[in-house]
Short mmCIF file of C-alpha atoms and ligand atoms in Angstrom, two decimals:
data_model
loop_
_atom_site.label_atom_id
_atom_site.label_comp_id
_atom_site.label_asym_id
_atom_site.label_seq_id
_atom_site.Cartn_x
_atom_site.Cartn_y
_atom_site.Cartn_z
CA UNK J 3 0.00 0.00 0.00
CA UNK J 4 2.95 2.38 1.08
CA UNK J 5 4.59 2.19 -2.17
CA UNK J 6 1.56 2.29 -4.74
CA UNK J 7 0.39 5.85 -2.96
CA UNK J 8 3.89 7.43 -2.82
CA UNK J 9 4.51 6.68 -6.73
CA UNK J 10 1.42 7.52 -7.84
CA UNK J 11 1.27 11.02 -5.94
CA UNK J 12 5.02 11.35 -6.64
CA UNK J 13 4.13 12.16 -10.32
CA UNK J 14 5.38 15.82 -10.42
CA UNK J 15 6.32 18.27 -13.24
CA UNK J 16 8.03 21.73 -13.17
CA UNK J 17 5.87 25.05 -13.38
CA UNK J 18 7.44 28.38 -13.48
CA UNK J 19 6.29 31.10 -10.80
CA UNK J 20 6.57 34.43 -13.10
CA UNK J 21 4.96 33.02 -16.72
CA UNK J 22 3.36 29.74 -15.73
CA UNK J 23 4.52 27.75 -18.21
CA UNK J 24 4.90 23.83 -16.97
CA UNK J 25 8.72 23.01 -18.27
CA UNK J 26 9.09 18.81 -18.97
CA UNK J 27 12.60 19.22 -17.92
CA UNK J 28 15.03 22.32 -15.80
CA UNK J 29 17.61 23.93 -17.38
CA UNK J 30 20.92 23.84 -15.98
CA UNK J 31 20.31 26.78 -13.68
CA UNK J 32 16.76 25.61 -12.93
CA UNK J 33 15.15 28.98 -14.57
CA UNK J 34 12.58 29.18 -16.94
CA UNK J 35 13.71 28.63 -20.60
CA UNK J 36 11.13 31.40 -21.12
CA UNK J 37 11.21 34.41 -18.91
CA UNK J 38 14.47 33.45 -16.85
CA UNK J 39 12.12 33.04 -13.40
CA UNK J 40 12.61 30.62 -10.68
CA UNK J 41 10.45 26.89 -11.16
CA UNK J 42 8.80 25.11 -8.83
CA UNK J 43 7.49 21.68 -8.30
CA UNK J 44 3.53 20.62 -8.59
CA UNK J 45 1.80 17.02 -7.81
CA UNK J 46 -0.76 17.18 -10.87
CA UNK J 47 -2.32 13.89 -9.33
CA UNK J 48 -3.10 16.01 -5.95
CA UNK J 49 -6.11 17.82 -8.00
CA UNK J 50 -7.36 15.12 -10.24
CA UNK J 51 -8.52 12.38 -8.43
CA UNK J 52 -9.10 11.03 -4.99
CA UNK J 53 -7.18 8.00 -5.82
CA UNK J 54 -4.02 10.40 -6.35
CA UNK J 55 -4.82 12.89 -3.46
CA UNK J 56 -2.60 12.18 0.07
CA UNK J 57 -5.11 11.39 2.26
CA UNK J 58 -4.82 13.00 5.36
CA UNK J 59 -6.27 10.47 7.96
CA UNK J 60 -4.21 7.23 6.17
CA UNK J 61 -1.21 9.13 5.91
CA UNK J 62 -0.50 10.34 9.73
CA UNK J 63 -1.06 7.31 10.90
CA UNK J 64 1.49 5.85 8.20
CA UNK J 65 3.31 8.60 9.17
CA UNK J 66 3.42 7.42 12.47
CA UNK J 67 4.04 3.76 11.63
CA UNK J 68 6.96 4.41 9.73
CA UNK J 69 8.83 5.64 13.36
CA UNK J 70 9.07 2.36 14.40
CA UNK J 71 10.70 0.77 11.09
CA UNK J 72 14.47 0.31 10.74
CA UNK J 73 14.75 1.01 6.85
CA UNK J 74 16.62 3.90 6.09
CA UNK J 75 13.86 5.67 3.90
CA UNK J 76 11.52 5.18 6.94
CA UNK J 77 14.85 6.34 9.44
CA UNK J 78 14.86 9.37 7.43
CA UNK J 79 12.52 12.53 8.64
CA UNK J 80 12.47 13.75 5.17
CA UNK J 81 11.77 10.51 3.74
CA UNK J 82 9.05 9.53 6.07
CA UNK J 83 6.78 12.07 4.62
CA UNK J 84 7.45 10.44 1.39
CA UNK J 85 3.88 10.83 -0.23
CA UNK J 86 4.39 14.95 0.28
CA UNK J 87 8.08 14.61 -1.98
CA UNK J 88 8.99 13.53 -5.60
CA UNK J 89 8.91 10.08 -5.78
CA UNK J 90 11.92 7.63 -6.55
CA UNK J 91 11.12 4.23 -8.35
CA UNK J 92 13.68 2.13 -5.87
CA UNK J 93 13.85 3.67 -2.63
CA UNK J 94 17.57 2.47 -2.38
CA UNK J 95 18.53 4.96 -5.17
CA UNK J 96 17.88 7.89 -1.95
CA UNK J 97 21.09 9.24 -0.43
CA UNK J 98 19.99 9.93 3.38
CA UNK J 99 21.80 10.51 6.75
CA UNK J 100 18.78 9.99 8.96
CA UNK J 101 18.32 13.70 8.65
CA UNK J 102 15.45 15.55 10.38
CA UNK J 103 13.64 14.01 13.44
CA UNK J 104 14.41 17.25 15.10
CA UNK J 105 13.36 18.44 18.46
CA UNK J 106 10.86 21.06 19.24
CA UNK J 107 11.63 22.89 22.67
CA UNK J 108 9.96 24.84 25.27
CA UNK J 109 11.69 27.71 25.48
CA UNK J 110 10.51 29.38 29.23
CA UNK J 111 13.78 31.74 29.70
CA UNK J 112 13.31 33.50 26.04
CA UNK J 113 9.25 33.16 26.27
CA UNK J 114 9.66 35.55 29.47
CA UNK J 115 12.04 37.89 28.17
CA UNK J 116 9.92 38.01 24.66
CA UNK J 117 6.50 38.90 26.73
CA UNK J 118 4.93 35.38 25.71
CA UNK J 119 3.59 32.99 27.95
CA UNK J 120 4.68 30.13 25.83
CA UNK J 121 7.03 29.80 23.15
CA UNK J 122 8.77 27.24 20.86
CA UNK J 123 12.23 26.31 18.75
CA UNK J 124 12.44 24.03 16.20
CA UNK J 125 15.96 23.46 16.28
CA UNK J 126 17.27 22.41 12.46
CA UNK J 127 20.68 22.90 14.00
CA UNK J 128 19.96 19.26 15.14
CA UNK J 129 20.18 17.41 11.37
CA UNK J 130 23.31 15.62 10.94
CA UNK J 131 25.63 18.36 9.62
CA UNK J 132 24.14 20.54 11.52
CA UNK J 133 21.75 22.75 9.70
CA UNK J 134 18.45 22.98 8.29
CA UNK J 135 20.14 22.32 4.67
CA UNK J 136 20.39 18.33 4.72
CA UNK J 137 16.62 18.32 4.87
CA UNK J 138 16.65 19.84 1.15
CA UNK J 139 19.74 18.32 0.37
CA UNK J 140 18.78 14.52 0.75
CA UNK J 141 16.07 15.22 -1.84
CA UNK J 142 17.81 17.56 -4.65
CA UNK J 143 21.39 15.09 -4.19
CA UNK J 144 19.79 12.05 -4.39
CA UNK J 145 18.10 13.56 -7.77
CA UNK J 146 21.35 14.61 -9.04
CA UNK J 147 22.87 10.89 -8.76
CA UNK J 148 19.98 9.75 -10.05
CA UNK J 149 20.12 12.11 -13.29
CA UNK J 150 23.92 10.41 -13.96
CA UNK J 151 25.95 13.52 -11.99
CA UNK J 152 29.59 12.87 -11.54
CA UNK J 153 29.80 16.61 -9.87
CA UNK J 154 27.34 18.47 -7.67
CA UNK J 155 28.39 22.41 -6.95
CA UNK J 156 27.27 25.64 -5.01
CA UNK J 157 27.56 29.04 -3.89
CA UNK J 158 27.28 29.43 -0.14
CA UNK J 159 27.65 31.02 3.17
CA UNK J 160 28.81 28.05 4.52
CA UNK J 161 25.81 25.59 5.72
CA UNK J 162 25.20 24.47 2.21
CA UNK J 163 28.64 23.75 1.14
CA UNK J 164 29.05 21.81 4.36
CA UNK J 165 25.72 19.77 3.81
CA UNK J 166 26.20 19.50 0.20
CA UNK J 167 29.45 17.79 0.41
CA UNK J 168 28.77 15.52 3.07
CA UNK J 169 25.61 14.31 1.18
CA UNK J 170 27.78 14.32 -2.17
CA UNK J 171 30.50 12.30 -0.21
CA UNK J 172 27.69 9.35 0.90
CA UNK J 173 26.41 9.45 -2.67
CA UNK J 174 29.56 8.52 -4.33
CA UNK J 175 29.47 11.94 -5.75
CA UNK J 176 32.43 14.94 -6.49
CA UNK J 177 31.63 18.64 -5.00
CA UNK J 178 32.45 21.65 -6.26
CA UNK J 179 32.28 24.47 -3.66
CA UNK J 180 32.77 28.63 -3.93
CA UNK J 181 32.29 30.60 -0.89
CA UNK J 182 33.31 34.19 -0.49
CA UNK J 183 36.83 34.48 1.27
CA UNK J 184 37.10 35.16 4.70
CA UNK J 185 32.98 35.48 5.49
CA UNK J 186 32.65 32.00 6.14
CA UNK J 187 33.09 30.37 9.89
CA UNK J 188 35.74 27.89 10.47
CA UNK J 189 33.33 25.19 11.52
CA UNK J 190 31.65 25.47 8.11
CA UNK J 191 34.59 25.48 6.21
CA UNK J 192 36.73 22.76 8.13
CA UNK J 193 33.06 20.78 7.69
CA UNK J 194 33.11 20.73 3.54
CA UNK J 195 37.03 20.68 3.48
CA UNK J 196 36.49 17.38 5.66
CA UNK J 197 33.72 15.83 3.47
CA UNK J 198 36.19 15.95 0.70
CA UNK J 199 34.83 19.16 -1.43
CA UNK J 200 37.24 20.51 -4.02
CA UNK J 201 36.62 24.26 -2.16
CA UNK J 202 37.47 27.71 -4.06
CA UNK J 203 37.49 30.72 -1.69
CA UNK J 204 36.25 33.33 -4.38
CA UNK J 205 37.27 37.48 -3.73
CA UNK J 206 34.02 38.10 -3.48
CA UNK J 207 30.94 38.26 -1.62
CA UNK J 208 27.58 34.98 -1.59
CA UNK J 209 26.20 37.04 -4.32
CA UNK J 210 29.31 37.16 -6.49
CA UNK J 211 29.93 33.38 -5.89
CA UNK J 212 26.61 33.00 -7.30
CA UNK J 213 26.99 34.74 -10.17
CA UNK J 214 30.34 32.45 -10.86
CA UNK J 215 28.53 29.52 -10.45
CA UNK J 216 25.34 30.28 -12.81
CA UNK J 217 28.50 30.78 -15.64
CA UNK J 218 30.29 27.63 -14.48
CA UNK J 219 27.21 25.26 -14.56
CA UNK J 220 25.95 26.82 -17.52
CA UNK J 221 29.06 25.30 -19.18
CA UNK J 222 30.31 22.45 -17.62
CA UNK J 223 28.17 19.15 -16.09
CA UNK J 224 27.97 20.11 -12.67
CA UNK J 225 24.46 20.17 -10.70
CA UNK J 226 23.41 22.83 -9.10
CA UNK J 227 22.58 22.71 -5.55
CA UNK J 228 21.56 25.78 -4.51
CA UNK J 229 18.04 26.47 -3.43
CA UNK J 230 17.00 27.84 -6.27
CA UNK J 231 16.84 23.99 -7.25
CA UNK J 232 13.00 23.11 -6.34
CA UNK J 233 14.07 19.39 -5.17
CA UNK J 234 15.78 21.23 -2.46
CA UNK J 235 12.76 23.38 -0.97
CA UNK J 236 10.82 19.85 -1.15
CA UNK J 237 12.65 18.38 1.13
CA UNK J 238 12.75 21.47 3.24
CA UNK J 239 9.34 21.48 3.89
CA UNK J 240 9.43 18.13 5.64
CA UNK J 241 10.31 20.77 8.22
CA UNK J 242 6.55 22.06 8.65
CA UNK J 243 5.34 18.53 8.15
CA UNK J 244 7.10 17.67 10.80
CA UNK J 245 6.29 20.09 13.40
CA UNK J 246 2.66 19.73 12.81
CA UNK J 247 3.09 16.08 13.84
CA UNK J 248 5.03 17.52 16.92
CA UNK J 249 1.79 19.83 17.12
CA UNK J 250 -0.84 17.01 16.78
CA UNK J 251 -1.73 18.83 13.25
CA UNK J 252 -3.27 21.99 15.27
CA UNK J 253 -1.02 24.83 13.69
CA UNK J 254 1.03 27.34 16.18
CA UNK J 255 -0.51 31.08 15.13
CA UNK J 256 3.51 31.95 14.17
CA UNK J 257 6.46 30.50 12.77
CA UNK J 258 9.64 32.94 12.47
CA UNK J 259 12.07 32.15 9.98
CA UNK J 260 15.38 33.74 9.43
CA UNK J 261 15.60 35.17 5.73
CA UNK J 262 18.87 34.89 3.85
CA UNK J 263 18.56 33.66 0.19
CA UNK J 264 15.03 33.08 0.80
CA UNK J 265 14.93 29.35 0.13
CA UNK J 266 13.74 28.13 3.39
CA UNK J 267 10.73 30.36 4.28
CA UNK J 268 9.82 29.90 0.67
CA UNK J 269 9.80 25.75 1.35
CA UNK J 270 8.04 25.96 5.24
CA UNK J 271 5.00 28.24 3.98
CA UNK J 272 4.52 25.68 0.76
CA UNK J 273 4.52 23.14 2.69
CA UNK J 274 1.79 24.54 5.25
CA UNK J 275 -0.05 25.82 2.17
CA UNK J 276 0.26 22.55 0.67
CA UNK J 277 -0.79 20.96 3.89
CA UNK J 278 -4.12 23.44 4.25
CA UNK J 279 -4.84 22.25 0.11
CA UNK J 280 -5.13 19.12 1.46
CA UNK J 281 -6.90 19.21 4.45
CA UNK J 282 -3.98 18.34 6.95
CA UNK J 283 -4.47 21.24 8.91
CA UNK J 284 -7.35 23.90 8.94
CA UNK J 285 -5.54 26.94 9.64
CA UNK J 286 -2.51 28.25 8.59
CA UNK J 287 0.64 30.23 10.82
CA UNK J 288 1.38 33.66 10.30
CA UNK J 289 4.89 32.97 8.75
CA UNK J 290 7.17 35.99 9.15
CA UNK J 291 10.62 36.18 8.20
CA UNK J 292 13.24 38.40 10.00
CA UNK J 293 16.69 39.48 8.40
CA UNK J 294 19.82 41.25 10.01
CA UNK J 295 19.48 45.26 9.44
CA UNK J 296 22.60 45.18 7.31
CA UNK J 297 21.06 42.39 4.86
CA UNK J 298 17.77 43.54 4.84
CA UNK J 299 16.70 43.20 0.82
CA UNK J 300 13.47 41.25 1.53
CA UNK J 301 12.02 43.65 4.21
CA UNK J 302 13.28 46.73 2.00
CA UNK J 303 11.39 45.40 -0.88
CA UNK J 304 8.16 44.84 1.21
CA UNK J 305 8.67 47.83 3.03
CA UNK J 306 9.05 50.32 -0.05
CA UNK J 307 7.12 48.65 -2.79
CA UNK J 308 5.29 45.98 -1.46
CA UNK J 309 6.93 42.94 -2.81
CA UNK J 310 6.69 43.97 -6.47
CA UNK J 311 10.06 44.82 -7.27
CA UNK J 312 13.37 43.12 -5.41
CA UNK J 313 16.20 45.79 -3.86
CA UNK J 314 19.20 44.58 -3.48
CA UNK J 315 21.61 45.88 -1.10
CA UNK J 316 25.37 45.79 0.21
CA UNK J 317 24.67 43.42 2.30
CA UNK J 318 27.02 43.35 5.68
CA UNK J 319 26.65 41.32 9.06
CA UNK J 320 28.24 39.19 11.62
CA UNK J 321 25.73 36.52 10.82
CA UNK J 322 27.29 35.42 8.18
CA UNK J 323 25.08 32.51 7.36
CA UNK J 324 23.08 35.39 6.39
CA UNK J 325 25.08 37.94 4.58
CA UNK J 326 23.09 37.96 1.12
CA UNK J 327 22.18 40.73 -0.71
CA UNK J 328 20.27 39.71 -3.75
CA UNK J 329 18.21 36.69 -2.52
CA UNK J 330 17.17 34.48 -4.85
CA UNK J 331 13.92 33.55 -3.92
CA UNK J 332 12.69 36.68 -2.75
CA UNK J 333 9.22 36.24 -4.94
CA UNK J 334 8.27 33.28 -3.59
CA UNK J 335 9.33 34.63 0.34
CA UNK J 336 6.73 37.02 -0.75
CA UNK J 337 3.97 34.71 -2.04
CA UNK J 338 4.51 32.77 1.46
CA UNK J 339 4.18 36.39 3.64
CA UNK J 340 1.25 37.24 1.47
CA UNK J 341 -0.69 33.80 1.45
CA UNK J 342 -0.26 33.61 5.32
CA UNK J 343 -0.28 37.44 6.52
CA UNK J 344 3.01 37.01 8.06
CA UNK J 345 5.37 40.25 8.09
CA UNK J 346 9.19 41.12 7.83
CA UNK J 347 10.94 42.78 10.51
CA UNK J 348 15.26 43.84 10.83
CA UNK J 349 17.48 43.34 13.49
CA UNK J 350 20.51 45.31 14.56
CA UNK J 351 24.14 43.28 15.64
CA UNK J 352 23.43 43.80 19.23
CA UNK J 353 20.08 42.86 19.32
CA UNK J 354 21.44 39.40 17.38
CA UNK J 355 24.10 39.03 19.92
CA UNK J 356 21.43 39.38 22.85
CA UNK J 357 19.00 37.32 21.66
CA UNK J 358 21.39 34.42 20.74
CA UNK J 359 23.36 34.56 24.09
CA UNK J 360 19.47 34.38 25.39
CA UNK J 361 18.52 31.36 23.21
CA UNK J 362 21.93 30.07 24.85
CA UNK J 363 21.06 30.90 28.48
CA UNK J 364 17.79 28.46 27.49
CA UNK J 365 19.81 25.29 27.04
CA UNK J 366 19.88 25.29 23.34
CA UNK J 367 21.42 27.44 21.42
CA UNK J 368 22.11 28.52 17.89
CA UNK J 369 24.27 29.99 15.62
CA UNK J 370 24.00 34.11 14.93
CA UNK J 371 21.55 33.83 11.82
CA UNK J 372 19.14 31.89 13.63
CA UNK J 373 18.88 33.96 16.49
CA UNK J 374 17.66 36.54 14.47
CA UNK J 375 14.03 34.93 14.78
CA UNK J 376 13.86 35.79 18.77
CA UNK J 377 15.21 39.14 18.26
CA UNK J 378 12.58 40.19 15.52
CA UNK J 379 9.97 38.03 17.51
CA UNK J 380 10.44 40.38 20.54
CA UNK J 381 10.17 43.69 17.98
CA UNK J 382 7.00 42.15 16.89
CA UNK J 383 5.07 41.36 20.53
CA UNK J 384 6.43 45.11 21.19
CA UNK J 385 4.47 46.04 18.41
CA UNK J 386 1.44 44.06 18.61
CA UNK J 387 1.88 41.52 15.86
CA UNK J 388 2.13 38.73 18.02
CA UNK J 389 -0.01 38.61 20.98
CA UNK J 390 1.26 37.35 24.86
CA UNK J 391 -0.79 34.57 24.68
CA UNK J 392 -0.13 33.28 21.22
CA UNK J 393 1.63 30.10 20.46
CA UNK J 394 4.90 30.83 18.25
CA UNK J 395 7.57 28.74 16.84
CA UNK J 396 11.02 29.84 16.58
CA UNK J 397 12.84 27.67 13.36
CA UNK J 398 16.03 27.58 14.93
CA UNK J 399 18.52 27.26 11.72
CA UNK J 400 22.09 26.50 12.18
CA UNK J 401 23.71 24.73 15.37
CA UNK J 402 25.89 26.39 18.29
CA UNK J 403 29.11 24.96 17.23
CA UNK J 404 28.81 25.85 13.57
CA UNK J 405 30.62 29.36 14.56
CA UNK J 406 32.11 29.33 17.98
CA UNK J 407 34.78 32.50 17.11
CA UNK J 408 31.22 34.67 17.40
CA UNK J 409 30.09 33.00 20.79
CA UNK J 410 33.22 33.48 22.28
CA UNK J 411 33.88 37.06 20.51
CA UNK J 412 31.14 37.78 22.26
CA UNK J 413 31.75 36.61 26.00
CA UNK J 414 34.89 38.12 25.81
CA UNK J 415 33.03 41.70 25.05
CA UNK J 416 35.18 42.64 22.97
CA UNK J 417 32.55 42.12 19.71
CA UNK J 418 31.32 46.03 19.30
CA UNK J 419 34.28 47.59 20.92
CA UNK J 420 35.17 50.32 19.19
CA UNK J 421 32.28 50.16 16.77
CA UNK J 422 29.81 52.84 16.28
CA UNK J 423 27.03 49.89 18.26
CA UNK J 424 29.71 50.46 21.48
CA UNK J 425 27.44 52.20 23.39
CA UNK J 426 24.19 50.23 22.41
CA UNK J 427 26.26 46.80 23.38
CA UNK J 428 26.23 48.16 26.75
CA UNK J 429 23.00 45.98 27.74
CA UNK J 430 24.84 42.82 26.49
CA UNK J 431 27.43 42.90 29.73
CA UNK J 432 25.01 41.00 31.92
CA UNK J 433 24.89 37.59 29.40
CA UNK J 434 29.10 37.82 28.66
CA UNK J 435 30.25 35.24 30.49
CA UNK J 436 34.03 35.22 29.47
CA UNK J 437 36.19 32.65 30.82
CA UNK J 438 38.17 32.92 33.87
CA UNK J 439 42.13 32.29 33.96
CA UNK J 440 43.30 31.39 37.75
CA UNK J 441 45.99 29.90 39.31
CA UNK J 442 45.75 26.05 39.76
CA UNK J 443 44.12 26.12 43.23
CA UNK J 444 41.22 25.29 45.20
CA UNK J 445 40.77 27.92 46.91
CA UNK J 446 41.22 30.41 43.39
CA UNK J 447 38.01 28.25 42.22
CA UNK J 448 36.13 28.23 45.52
CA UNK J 449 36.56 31.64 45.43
CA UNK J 450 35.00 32.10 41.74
CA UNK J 451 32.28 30.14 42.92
CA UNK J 452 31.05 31.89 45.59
CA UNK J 453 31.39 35.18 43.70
CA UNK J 454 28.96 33.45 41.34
CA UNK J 455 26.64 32.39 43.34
CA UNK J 456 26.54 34.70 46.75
CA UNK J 457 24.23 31.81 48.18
CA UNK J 458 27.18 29.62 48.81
CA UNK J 459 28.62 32.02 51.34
CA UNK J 460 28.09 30.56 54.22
N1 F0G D 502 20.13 30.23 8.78
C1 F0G D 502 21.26 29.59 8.47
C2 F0G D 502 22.03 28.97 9.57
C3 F0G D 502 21.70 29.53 7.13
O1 F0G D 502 22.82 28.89 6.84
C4 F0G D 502 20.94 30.16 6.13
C5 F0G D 502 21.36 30.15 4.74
C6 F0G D 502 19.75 30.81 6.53
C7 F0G D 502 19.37 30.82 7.84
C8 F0G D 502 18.87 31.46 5.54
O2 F0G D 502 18.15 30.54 4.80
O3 F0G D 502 18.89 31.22 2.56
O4 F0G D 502 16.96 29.71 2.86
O5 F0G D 502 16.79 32.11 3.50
N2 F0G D 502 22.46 29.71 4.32
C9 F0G D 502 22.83 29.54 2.92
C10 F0G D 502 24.16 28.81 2.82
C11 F0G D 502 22.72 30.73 2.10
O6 F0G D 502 24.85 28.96 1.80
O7 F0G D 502 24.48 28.05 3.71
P1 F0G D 502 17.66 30.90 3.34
#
């Protein structure tokens, strides 16, 4: 039974978001042959018949099943959601690292400081490289294998290099990375240098490296795995899927997303839209995306033309993950904020450093770009948006150890010094917790600890 409704709703095709035309097969930069816009994928089969249509009630319970089964397709918490994804005639063709399966916290420190009285992470930080990416990239690298691919390739920040070559690696694949010198954190790097990427450190910022690679795959037989390749925001929004399971299928009233090339916001809010279609859920969370002040394009765009026409900017920030001018797939980001009422909202360096330190202080942390989503989500109680006693989900993007030189930049306090934020960076002193050189002694630590904690004096 598993296997007849997978294939059958697996049947997809390709349909292009500015003109509309449905494309039998992508080009090489997975754009439009006609007007040069971004594609996405469709399940024709959804709309015709019921025999073709998920089924809602068989499938969670399927769903469900499945958690208890040792293959790896079933392992997988991309995979398990199968019947939502393109469909693969032998499930053994599937490159997967038991990605997803991710946990969703309580989050009672940052609820409190936010003005909530209850409040949620997601944290994607928890997939096996680390970030969000190896949901999307199980999907779009086991395509590329499948299509004959000797070399896979992207432009990056640093989480999609590091994904992309690990899955590449498993798959028997090569992988071609450019990432703009010196803007990407060690643990990123070390991670797709490790995985065995052939890695070019281009003079150049994310947006540059992009614009090499469109040349470079436009000429050579390399597949792109950026997320402007639709296989990739597929498997992405297992994400959603997967948190409305963690929900019982009654949808929070938010879900904050960080906003960097646009890919993964795009992915979550089809997903929940594809889940409403169906009649998985009845409702659908206000998603809102949040990007650093210094690489702000989408909330610039909304802000001074509603969406209709991209800006692009310089874009600068210590969240590096993040540091993208000219996102991608800022029109379908838009589609998502408009379909679900969600809003954009900017954050300045110190509020990022706060709020992750805070998300820290919690138990779970993050790295900088996905901390962004509890500094914007306290901007948006402050301004009425979200409501105290609304239930909101923070998607919690990249892990704590994916850029340690920030965390401990930061405890040290000496991040803003000498910056024009200085003064601002004055509220951060009471979460810098720098560490503490003594003498080898007991009585140096006893000491330490009762300055700590003035309890212990006794
Ligand atoms: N958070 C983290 C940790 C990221 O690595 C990224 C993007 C984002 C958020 C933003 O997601 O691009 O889908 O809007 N990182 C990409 C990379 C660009 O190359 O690793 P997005």
């Amino acid at each position: 039974m598993t296997d007849q409704i997978s294939l059958e709703s697996a049947l997809t095709q390709l349909h292009c978001i500015g003109c509309g035309v449905v494309c039998e097969k992508a080009e090489q930069n997975f754009r439009c042959a006609s007007c040069g816009d971004l594609l996405e994928i469709e399940y024709p089969g959804w709309n015709t018949s019921a025999a073709t249509r998920p089924d809602p009630l068989t499938l969670r319970a399927l769903w469900r099943q499945r958690r208890t089964s040792g293959l790896p397709v079933d392992e997988s918490g991309v995979w398990r959601f199968r019947e939502m994804l393109p469909g693969f005639r032998d499930w053994q063709e599937i490159i997967t690292l038991r990605e997803a399966n991710t946990p969703l916290y309580e989050m009672p420190g940052c609820a409190r400081i936010a003005g909530l009285q209850q409040l949620y992470a997601k944290h994607q930080g928890m997939n096996p490289t680390g970030s969000f990416k190896d949901t999307g990239m199980t999907v779009a690298a086991s395509v590329a294998r499948r299509g004959g691919f000797r070399w896979v390739a992207c432009a990056s920040t640093g989480n999609t290099s590091a994904s992309m070559a690990a899955y590449a690696a498993r798959g028997g694949m090569r992988s071609l990375v450019l990432i703009p010198e010196g803007k990407v954190s060690w643990g990123k790097l070390s991670q797709a240098l490790d995985y065995g990427a052939v890695t070019c450190q281009l003079k150049t910022d994310f947006d540059g490296c992009m614009r090499v690679l469109n040349e470079v795959v436009q000429r050579m037989p390399v597949y792109l795995l950026n997320s402007v390749n639709p296989y990739r925001l597929e498997g992405q929004k297992t994400a959603a899927i997967e948190l409305m399971e963690q929900f019982v299928w009654e949808p929070p009233d938010h879900v904050i997303v960080p906003g960097g090339n646009l890919g993964n916001s795009s992915a979550l809010g089809k997903a929940f839209l594809e889940m409403k279609h169906l009649g998985f859920i009845s409702t659908l969370p206000k998603i809102s995306i949040i990007q650093a002040a210094g690489a702000n394009p989408l909330v610039r765009t909304m802000r001074e033309n509603g969406g209709r026409q991209l800006i692009s900017v310089q874009a600068e920030t210590a969240a590096s993950a993040i540091r993208i001018g000219s996102p991608a797939s800022w029109k379908k980001a838009v589609r998502v904020l408009q379909a679900t009422g969600g809003t954009v909202e900017e954050v300045s360096e110190v509020e990022i450093a706060l709020a992750k330190a805070e998300i820290g202080a919690d138990g779970i942390g993050c790295e900088p770009a996905s901390a962004v989503t509890l500094a914007g989500l306290k901007k948006l109680v402050m301004q009425g948006f979200v409501k105290p006693g609304e239930s909101v989900v923070l998607i919690l993007t990249g892990h704590l150890l994916k850029d340690p030189e920030f965390t401990l930049k930061f405890h040290r306090g000496d991040m803003f010094a000498g910056t024009e934020s200085e003064k601002e960076a004055d509220i951060l002193r009471f979460q810098q917790r720098a560490p503490i050189v003594l003498d080898a002694s007991m009585d140096a630590v006893i000491r330490t600890l009762k300055e700590a904690d003035g309890r212990l004096e006794t």
